[in-house]
Coordinates of C-alpha atoms and ligand atoms in Angstrom, one line a residue:
X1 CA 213.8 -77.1 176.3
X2 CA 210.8 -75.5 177.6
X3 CA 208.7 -73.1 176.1
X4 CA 207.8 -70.2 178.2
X5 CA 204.7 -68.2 177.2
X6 CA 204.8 -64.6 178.0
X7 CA 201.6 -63.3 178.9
X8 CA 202.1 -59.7 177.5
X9 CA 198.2 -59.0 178.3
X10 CA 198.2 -56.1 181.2
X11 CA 195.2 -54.6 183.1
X12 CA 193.6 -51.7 181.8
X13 CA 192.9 -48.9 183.9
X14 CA 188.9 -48.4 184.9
X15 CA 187.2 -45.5 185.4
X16 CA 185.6 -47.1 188.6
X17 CA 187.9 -46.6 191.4
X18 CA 186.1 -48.6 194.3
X19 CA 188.1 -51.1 196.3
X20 CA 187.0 -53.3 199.4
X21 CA 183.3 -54.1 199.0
X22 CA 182.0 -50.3 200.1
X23 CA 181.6 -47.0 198.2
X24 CA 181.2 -44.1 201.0
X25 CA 179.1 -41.5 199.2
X26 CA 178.4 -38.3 201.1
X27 CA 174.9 -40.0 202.1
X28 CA 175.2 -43.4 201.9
X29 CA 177.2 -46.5 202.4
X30 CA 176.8 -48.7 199.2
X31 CA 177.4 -52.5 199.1
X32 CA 179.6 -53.9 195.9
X33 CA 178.1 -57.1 196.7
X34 CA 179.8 -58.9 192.9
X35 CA 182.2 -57.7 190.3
X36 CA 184.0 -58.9 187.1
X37 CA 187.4 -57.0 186.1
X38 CA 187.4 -56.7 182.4
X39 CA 185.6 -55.4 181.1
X40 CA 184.5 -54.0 184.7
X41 CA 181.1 -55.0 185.9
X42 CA 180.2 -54.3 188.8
X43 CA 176.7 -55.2 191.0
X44 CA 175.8 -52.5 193.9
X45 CA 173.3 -53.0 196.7
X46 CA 171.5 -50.8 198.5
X47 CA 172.2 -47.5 196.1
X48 CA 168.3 -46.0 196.7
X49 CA 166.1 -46.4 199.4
X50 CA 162.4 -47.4 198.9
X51 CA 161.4 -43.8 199.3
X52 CA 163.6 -42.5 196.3
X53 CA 162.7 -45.9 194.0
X54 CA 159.3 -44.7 194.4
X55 CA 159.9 -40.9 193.7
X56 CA 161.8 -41.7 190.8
X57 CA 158.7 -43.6 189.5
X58 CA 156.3 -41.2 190.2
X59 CA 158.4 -38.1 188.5
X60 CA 158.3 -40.5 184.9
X61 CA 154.9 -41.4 184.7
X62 CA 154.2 -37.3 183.6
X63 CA 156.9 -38.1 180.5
X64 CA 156.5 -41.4 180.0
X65 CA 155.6 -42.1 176.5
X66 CA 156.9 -44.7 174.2
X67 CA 160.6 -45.5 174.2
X68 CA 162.6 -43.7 171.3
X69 CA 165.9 -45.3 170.5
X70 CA 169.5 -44.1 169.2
X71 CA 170.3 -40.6 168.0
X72 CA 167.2 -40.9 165.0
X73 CA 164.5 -41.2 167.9
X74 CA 162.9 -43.6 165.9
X75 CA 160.5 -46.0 167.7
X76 CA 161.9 -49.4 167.1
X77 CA 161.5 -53.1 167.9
X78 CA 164.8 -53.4 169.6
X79 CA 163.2 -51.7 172.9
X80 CA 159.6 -52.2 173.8
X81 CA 159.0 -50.8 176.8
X82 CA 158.4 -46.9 177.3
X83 CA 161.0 -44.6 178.6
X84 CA 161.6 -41.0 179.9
X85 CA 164.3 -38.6 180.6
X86 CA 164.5 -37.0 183.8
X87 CA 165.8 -33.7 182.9
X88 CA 164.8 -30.0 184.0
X89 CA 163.1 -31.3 186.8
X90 CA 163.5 -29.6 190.2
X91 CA 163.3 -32.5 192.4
X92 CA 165.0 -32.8 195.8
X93 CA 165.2 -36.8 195.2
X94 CA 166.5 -36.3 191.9
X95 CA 169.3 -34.0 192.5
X96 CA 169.9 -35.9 195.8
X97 CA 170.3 -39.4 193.3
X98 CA 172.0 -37.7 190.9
X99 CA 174.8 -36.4 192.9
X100 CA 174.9 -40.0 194.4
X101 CA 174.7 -41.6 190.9
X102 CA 178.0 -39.5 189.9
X103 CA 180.1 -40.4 193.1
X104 CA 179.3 -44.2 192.6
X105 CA 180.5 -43.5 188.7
X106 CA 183.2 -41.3 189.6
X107 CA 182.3 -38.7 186.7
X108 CA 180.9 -35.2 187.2
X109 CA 177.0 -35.0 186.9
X110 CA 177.5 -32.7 184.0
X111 CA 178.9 -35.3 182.1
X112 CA 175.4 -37.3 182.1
X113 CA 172.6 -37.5 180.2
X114 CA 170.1 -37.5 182.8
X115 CA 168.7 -39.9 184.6
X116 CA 166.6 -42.4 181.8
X117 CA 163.7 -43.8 183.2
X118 CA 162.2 -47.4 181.7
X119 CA 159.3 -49.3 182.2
X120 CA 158.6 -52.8 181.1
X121 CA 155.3 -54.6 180.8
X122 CA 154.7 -58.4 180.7
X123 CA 156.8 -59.4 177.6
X124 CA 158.1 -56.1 177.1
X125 CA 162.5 -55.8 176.9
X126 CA 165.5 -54.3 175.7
X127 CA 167.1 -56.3 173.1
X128 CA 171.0 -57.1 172.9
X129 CA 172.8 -53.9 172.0
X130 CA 176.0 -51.6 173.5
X131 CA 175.3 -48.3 175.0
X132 CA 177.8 -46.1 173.1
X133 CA 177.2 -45.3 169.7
X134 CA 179.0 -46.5 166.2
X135 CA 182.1 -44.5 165.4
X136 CA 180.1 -43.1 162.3
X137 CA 177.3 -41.6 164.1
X138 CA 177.6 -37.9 165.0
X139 CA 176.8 -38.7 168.7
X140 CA 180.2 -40.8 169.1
X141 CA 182.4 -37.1 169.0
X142 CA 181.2 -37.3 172.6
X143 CA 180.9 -41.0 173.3
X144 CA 178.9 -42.7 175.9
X145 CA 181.8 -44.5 178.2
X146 CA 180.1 -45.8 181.3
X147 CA 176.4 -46.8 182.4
X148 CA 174.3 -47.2 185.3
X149 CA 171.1 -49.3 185.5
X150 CA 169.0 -48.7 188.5
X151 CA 166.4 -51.2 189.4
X152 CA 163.7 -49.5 191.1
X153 CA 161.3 -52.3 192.1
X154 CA 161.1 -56.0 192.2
X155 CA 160.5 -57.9 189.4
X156 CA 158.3 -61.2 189.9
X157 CA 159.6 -62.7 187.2
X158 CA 162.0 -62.3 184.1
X159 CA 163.2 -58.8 183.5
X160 CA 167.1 -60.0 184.4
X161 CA 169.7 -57.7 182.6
X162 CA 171.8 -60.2 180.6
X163 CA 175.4 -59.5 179.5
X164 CA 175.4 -62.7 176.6
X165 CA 179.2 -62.7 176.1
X166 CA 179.9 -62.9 179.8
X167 CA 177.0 -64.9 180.3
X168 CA 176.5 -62.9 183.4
X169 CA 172.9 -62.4 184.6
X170 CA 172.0 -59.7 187.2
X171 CA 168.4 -60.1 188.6
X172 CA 166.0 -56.7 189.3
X173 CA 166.3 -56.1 193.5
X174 CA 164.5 -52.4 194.3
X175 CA 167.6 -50.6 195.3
X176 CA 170.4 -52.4 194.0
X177 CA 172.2 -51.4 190.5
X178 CA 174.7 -52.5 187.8
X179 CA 177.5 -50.6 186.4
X180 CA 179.6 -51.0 183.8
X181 CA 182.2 -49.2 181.6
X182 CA 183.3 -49.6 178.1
X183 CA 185.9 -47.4 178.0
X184 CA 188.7 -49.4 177.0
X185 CA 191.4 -48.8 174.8
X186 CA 191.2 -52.5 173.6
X187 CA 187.6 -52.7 171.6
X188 CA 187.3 -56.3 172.3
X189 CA 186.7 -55.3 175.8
X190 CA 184.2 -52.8 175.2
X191 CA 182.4 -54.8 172.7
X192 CA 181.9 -57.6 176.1
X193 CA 179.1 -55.1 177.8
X194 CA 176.7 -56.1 175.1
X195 CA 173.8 -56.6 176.9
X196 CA 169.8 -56.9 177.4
X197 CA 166.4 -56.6 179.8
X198 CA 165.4 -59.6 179.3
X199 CA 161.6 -60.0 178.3
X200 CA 159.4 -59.6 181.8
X201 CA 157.5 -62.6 182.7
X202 CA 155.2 -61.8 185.3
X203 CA 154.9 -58.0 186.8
X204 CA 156.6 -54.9 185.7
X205 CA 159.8 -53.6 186.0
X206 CA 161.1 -50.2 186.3
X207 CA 164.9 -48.9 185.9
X208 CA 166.4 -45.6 185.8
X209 CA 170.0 -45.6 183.4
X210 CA 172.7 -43.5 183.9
X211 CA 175.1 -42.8 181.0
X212 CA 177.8 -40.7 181.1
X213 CA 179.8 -39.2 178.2
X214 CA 183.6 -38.8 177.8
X215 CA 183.3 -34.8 177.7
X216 CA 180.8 -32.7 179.5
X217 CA 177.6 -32.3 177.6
X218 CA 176.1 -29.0 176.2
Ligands
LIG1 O1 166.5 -52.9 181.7 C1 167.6 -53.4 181.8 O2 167.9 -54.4 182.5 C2 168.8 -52.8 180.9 C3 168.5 -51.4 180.5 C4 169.6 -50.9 179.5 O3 170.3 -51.7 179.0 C5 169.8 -49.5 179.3 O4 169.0 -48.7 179.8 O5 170.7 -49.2 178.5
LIG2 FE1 171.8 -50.7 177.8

């Protein structure tokens, strides 16, 4: 007799809601040029032109001082590189890249924490961690759920963003972006965005992250 396996294991819904290999924001026609389904990672080209990579650049380097990590803002060895929030800044760019940012993610703008800008020296990175917080810090009553990491110049070497458990590697391009979501009812599936910015070899690298938060923040 032959033993039929059930395969009880059904999709889970996403929060990303692109089909086809195009998102049509109100400005822009983005490329999904590469995806995986679960957990849902996705790699976007052409998000920001040249013009806004370099704006975004030049609005950090006022703020830029060195990265603070997790809700204690304590400097730490996990992330080397120095970072800045974009936030009460009246930017045309900025609003114009936010309001992009939150069409691509499909979450209201108000939901986000403001655009996080890094900045990577040679041998500078981003250890392996998640983006949303452990269930016993005070932060996860409004939980990070979905990220994006935009790469705002070329890299000449190193500086990929590695997911380990994947083993899916996404290389800097000025313009281009990852997303990903780890909103999933199943944990295992959340627990596959680990990730890291891999040490930069030669050159610098600079992103700006998107996280957005289940409820609206504030
Ligand atoms: O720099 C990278 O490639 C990853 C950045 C990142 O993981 C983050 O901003 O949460
Ligand atoms: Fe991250």
């Amino acid at each position: 007799m032959a033993i039929i396996f059930n395969d009880v294991h059904e999709k889970e819904s996403t929060i990303f809601s692109h089909n086809g290999n195009k998102i049509i924001t109100e400005d822009r026609e983005i490329d999904i040029l590469a995806r995986l389904e679960e957990p849902l990672v996705a790699v976007l080209g052409s998000v920001l032109d040249d013009e806004e990579c370099e704006a975004l650049i030049e609005l950090s380097k006022d703020h830029l001082k060195r990265s603070k990590i997790g809700s204690t803002r304590e400097v730490s060895d996990i992330r080397t590189s120095s970072g800045a929030f974009l936030t009460d800044i009246d930017n045309e760019v900025l609003a114009r890249v936010e309001k992009r940012v939150s069409e691509i993610m499909g979450i209201p703008t108000e939901h986000g924490e403001g655009l996080h800008i890094l900045h990577y020296q040679p041998g500078q990175e981003y250890k392996d961690h998640v983006d949303y917080f452990a269930e016993t810090s005070k932060a996860a009553s409004n939980n990070r759920i979905s990220t994006l990491v935009l790469y705002l110049n070329d890299v000449e070497e190193g500086g990929e963003t590695y997911f380990p458990k994947l083993n899916f590697t996404v290389r800097p391009k000025k313009g281009m972006a990852v997303y990903f979501e780890y909103f999933y009812n199943e944990e295992r599936l959340n627990e596959l965005t680990l990730h890291r910015g891999a040490p930069v070899i030669k050159g610098e690298k600079w992103v700006a992250t998107q996280w957005m938060r289940r409820k609206r923040i504030g």
